PDB file of C-alpha atoms in Angstrom:
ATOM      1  CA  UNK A   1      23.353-121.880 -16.790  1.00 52.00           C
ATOM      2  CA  UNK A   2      25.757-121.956 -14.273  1.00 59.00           C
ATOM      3  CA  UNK A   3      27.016-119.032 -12.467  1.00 64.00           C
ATOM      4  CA  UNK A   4      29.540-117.599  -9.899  1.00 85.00           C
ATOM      5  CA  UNK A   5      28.243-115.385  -6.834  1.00 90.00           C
ATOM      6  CA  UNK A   6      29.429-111.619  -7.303  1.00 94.00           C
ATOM      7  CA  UNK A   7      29.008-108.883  -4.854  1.00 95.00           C
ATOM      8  CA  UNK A   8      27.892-106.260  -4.490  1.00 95.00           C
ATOM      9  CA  UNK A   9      25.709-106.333  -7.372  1.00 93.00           C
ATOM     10  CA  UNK A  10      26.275-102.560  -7.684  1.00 94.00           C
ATOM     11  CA  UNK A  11      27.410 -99.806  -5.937  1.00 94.00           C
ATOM     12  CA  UNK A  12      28.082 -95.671  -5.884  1.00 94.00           C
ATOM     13  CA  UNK A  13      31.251 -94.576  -4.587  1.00 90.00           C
ATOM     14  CA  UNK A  14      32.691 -91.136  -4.573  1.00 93.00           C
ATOM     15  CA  UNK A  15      35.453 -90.301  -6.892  1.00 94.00           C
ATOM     16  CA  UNK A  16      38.810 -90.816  -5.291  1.00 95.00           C
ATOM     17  CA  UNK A  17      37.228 -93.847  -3.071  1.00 95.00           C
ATOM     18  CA  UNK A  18      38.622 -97.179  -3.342  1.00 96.00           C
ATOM     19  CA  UNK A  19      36.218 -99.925  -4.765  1.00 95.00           C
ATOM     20  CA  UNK A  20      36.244-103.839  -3.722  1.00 97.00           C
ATOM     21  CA  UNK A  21      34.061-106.792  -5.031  1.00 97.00           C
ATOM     22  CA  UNK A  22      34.669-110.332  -5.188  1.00 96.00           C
ATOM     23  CA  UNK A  23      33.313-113.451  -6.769  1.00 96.00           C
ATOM     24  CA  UNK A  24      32.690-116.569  -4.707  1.00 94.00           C
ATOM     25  CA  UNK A  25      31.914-120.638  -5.973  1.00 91.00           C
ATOM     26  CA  UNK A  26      31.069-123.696  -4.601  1.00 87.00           C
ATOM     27  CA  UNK A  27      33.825-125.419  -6.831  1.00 86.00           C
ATOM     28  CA  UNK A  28      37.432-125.310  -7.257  1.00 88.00           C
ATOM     29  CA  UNK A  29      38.770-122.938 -10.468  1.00 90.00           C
ATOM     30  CA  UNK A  30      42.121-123.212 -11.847  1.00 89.00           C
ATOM     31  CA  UNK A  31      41.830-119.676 -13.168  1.00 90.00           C
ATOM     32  CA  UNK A  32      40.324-116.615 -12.441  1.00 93.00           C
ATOM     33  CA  UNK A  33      39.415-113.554 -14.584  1.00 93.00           C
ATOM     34  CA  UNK A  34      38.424-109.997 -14.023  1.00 96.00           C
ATOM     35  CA  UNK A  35      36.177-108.382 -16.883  1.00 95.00           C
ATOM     36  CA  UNK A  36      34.656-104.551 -17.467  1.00 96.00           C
ATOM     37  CA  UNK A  37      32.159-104.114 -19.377  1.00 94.00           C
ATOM     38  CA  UNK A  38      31.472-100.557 -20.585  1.00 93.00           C
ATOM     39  CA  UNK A  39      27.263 -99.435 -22.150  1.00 87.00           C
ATOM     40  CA  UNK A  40      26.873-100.933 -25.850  1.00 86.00           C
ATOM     41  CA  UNK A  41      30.569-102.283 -25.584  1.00 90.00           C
ATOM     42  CA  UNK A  42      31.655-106.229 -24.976  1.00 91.00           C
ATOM     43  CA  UNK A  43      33.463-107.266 -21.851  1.00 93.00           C
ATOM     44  CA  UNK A  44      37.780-106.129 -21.879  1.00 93.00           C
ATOM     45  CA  UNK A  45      39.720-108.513 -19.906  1.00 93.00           C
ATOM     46  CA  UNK A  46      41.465-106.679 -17.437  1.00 96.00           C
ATOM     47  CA  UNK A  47      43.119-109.416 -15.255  1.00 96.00           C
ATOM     48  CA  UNK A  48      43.836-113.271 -15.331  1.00 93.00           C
ATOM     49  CA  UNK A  49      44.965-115.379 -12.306  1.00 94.00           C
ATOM     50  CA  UNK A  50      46.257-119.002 -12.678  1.00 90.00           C
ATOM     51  CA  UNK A  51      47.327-119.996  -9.492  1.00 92.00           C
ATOM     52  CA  UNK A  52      46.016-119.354  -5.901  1.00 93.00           C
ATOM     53  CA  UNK A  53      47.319-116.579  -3.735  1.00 95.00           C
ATOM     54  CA  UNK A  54      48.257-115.186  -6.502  1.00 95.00           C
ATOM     55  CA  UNK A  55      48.187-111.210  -6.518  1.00 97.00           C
ATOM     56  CA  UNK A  56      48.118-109.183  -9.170  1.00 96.00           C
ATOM     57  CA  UNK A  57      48.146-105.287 -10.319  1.00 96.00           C
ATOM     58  CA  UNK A  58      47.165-103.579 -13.364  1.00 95.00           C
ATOM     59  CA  UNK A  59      47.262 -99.848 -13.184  1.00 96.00           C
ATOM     60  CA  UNK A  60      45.262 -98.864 -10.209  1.00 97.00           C
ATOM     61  CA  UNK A  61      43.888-102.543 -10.199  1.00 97.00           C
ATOM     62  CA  UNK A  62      44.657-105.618  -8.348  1.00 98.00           C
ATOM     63  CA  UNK A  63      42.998-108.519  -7.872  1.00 98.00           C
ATOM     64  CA  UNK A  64      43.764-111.880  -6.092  1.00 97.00           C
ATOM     65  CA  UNK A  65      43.433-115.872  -6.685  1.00 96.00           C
ATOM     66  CA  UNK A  66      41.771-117.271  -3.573  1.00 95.00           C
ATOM     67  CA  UNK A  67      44.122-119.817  -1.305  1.00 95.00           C
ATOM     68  CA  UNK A  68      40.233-121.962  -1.510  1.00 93.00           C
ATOM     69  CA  UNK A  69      40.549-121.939  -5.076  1.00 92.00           C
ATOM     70  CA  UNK A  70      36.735-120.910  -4.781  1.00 93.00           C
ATOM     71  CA  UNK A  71      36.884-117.023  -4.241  1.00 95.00           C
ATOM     72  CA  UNK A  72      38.510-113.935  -6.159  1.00 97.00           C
ATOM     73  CA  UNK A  73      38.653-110.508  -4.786  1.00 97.00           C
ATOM     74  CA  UNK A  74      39.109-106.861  -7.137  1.00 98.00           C
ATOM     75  CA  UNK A  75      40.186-103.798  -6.157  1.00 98.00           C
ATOM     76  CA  UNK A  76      40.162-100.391  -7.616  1.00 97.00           C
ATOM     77  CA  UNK A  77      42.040 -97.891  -5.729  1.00 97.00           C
ATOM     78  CA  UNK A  78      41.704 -94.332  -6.109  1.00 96.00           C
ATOM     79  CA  UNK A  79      38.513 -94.451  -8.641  1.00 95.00           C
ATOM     80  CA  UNK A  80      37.984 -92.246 -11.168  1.00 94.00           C
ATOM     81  CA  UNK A  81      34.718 -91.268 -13.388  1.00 92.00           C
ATOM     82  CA  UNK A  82      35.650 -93.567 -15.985  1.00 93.00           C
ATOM     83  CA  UNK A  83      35.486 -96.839 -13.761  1.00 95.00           C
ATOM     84  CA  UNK A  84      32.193 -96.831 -14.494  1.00 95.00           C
ATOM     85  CA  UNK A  85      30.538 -99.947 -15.923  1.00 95.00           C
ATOM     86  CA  UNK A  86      30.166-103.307 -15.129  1.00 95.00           C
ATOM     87  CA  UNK A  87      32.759-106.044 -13.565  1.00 96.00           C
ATOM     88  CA  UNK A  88      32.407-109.125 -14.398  1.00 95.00           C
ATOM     89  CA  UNK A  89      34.181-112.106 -12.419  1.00 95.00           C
ATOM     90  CA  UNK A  90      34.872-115.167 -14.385  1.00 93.00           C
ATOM     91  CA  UNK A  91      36.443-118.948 -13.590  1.00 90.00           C
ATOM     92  CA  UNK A  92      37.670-122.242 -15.155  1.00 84.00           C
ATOM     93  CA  UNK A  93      37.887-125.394 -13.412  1.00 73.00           C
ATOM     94  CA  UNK A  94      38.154-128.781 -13.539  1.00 57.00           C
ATOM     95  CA  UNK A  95      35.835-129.533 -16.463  1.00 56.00           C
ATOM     96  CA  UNK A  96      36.610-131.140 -19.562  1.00 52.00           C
ATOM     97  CA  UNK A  97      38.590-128.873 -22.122  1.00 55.00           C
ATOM     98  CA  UNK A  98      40.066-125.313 -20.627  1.00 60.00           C
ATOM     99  CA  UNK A  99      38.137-122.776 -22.869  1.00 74.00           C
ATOM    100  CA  UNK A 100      34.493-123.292 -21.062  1.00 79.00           C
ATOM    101  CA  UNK A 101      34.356-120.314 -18.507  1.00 85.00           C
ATOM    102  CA  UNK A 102      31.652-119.715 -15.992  1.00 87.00           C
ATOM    103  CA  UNK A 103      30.574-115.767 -15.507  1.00 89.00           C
ATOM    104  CA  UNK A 104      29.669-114.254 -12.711  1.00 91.00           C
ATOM    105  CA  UNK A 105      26.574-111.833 -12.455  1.00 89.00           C
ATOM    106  CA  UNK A 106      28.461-108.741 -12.712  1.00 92.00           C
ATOM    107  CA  UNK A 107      28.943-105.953 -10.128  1.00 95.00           C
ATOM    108  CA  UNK A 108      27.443-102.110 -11.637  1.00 94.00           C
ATOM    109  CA  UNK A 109      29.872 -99.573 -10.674  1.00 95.00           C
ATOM    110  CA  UNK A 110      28.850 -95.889 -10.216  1.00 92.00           C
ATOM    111  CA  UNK A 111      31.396 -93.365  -9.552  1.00 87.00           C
ATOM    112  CA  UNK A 112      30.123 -89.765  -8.184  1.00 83.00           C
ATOM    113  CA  UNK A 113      32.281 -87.161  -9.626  1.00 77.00           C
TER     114      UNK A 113
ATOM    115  CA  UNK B   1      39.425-105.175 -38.806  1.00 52.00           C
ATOM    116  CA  UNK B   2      41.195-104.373 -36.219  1.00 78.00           C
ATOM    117  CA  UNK B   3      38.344-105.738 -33.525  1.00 91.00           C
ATOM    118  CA  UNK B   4      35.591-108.574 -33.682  1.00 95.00           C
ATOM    119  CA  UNK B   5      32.565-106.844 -35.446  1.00 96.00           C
ATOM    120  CA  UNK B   6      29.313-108.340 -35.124  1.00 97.00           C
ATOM    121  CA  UNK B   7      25.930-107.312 -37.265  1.00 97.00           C
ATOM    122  CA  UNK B   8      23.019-106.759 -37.034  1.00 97.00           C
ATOM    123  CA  UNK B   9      24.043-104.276 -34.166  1.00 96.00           C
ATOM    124  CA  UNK B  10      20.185-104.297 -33.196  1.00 97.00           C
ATOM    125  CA  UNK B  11      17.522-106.507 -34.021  1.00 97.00           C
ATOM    126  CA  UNK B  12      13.690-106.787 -33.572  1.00 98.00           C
ATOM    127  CA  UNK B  13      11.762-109.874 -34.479  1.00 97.00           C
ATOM    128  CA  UNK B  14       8.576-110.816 -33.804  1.00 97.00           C
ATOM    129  CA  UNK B  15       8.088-114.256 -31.932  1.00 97.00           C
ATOM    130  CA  UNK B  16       8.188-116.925 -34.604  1.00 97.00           C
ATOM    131  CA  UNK B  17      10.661-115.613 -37.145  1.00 98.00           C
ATOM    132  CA  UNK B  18      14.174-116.858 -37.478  1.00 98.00           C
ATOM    133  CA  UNK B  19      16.942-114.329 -36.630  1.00 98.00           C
ATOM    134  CA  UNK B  20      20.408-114.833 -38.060  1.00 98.00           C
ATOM    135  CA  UNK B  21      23.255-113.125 -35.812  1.00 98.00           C
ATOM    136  CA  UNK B  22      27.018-112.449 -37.420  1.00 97.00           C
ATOM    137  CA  UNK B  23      30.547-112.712 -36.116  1.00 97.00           C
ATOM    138  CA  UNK B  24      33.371-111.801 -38.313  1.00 96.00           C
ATOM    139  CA  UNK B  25      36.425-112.605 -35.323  1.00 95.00           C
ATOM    140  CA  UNK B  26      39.638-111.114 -35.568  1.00 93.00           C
ATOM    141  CA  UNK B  27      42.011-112.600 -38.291  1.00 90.00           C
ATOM    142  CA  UNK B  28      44.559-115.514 -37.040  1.00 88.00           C
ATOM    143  CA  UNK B  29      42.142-116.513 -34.215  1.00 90.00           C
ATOM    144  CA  UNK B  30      41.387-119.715 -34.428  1.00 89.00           C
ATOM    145  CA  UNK B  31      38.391-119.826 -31.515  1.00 91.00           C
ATOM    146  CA  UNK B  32      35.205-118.378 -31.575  1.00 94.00           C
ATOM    147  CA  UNK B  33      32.844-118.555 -28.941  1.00 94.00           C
ATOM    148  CA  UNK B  34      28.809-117.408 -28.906  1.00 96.00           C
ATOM    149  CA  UNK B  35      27.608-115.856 -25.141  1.00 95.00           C
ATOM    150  CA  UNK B  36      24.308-114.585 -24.307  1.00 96.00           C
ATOM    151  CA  UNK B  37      23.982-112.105 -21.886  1.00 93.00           C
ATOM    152  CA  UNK B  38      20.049-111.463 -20.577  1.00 90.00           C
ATOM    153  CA  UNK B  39      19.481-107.890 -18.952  1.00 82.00           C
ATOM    154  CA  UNK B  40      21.189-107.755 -16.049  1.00 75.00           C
ATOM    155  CA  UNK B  41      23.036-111.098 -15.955  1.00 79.00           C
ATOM    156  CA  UNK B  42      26.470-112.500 -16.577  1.00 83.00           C
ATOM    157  CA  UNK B  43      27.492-114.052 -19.811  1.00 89.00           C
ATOM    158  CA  UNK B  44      26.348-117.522 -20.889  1.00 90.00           C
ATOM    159  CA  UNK B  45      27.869-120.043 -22.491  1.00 90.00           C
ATOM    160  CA  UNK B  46      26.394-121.204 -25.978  1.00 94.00           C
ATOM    161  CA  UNK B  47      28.926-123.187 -28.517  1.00 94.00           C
ATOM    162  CA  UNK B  48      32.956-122.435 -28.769  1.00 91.00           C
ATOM    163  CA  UNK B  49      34.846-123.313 -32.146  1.00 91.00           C
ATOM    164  CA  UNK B  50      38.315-124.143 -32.535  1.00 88.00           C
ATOM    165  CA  UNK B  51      39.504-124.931 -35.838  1.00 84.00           C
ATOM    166  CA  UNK B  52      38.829-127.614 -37.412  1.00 82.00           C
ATOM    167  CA  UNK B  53      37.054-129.782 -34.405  1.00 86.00           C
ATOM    168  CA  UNK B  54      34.165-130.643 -33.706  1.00 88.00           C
ATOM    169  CA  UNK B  55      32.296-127.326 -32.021  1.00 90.00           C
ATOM    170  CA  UNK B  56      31.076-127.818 -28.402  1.00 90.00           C
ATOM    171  CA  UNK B  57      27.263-127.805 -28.243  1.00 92.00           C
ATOM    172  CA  UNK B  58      26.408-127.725 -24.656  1.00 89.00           C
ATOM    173  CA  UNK B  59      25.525-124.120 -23.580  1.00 90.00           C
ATOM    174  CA  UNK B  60      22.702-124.369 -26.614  1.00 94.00           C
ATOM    175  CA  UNK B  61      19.462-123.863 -24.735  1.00 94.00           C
ATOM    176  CA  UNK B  62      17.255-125.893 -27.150  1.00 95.00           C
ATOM    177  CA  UNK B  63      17.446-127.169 -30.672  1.00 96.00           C
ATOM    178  CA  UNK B  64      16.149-123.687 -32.046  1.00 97.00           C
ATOM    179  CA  UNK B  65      19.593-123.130 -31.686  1.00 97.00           C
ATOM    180  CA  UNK B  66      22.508-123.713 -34.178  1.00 97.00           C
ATOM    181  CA  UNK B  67      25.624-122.124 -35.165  1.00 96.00           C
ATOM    182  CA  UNK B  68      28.012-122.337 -38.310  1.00 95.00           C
ATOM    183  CA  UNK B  69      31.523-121.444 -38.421  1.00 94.00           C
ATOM    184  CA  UNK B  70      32.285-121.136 -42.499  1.00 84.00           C
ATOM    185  CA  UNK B  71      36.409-121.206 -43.338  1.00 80.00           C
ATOM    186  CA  UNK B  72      37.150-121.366 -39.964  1.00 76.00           C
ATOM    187  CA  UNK B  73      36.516-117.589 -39.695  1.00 89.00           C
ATOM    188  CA  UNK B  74      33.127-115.912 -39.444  1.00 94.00           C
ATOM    189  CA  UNK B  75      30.258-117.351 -37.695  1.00 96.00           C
ATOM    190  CA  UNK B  76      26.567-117.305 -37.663  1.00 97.00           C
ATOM    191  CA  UNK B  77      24.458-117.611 -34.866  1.00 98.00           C
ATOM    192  CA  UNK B  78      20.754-118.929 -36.055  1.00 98.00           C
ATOM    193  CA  UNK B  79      17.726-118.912 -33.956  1.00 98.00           C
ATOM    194  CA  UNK B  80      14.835-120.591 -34.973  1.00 98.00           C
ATOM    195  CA  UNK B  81      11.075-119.637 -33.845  1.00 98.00           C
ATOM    196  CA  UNK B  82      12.064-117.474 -31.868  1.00 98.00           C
ATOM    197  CA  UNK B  83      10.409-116.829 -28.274  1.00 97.00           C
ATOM    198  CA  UNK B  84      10.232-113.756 -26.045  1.00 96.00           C
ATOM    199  CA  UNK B  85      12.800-115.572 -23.672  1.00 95.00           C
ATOM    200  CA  UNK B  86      15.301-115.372 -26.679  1.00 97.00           C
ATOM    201  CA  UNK B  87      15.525-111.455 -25.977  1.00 97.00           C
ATOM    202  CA  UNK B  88      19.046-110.665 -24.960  1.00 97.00           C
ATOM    203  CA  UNK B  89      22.250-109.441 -26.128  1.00 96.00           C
ATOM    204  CA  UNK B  90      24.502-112.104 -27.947  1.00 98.00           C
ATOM    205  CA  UNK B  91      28.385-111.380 -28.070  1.00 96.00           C
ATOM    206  CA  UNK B  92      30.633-113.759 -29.999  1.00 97.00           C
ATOM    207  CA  UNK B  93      34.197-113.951 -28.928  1.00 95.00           C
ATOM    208  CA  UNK B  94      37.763-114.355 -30.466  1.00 94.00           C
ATOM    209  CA  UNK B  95      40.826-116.029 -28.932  1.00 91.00           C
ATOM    210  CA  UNK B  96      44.387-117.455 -30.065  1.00 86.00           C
ATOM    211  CA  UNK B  97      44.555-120.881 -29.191  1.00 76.00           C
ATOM    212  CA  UNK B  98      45.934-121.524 -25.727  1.00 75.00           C
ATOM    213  CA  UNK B  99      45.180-118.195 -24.927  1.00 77.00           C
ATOM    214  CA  UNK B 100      41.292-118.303 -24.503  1.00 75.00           C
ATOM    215  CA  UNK B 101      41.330-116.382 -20.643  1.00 76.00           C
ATOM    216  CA  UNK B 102      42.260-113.501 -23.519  1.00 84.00           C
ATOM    217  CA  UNK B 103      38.968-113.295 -25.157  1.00 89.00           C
ATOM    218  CA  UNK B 104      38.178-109.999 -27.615  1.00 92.00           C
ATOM    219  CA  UNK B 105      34.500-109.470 -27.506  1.00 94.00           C
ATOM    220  CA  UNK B 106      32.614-107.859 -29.887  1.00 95.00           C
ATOM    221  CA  UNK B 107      29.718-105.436 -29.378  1.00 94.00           C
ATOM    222  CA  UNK B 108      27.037-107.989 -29.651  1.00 95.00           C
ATOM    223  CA  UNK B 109      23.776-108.067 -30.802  1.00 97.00           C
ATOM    224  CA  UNK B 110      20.579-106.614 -29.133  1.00 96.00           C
ATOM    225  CA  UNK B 111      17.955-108.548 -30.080  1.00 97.00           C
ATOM    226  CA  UNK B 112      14.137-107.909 -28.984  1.00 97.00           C
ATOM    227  CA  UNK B 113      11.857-110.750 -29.893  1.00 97.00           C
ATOM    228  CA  UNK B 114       8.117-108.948 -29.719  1.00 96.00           C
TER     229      UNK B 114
END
């Protein structure tokens, strides 16, 4: 199926580092979404963004809406051993209904204690 | 519960057999949705639920494929003759409706088709 271009597709940072990834499409989204998914666990929403430009924090996260409407950015500032897992970017657009969201390939986050 | 639970946790199979997957979504929500997630790839759509309406079909990869959605609560995922492609990890999905960007996974199921 369809999916959205995430990167990096993994990294290892140092504890204390700050992490970035983003999530890039060849269409328009109305909404954005930032995902982590931790080993034998399903994905947690961590952050939603409706409209573009739009910036916004949770914790030691933030993450914007694109002014293209086609990218997303995260950020983790400060990371800490239990970052670890995988981030998952996901959009909506203009399709037909609003619950159909496309997901992006994840990024694997590694953080060196 | 308090969560979305999904069983079997594991499963093996061997190519051929039907598998049937389980969702029991967290009470009140009206939405269910059914992803599949191959090793090392982002989620897939398969079929979303929503009350009483007619599901949406269109992420099912072939006609092997076919969910229920009994009471409007728990949901089973069936796989018919099943292939070594079908190996992945299925996670069903809970939301409000309106609110589906707030989506409660569940564990998922592993399944190995052999």
């Amino acid at each position: 199926g369809q999916q959205l271009n995430q990167s990096p597709q993994s990294m290892f940072i140092q504890e204390g580092e700050d992490v970035s990834m983003n999530c890039t499409s060849s269409s328009i989204f109305n909404t954005w979404l930032w995902y982590k998914q931790e080993p034998g666990e399903g994905p947690v929403l961590l952050i939603a963004l409706y409209k573009a430009g739009e910036l916004t924090s949770n914790g030691r996260l933030t993450a914007q809406f694109g002014i293209t409407r086609k990218d997303s950015f995260l950020n983790i500032s400060a990371s800490i051993p239990s970052d670890v897992g995988i981030y998952f970017c996901a959009g909506q657009g203009n399709m037909r209904g609003t619950y159909k969201y496309i997901f992006g390939t994840g990024t694997r986050l590694k953080v060196l204690a | 519960g308090a969560g979305v639970s999904q069983s079997p946790s594991n499963k093996v199979t061997e190519k051929g057999k039907d598998v049937e997957l389980r969702c029991d979504p967290i009470s009140g929500h009206t939405a269910l949705y059914w992803y599949r997630q191959s090793l090392g790839q982002g989620l897939e759509f398969l079929i979303y639920f929503q009350g009483n309406s007619a599901p949406d079909k269109s992420g099912l990869p072939s006609d092997r494929f076919s969910a229920e959605r009994t009471g409007g609560s728990v949901s089973t995922l069936t796989i018919q003759r099943t292939q070594q492609e079908d190996s992945a990890v299925y996670l069903c999905a809970s939301s409000f409706p309106g609110r589906e960007e707030t989506q409660y996974f569940g564990p998922g199921t592993r399944l190995l088709v052999l």
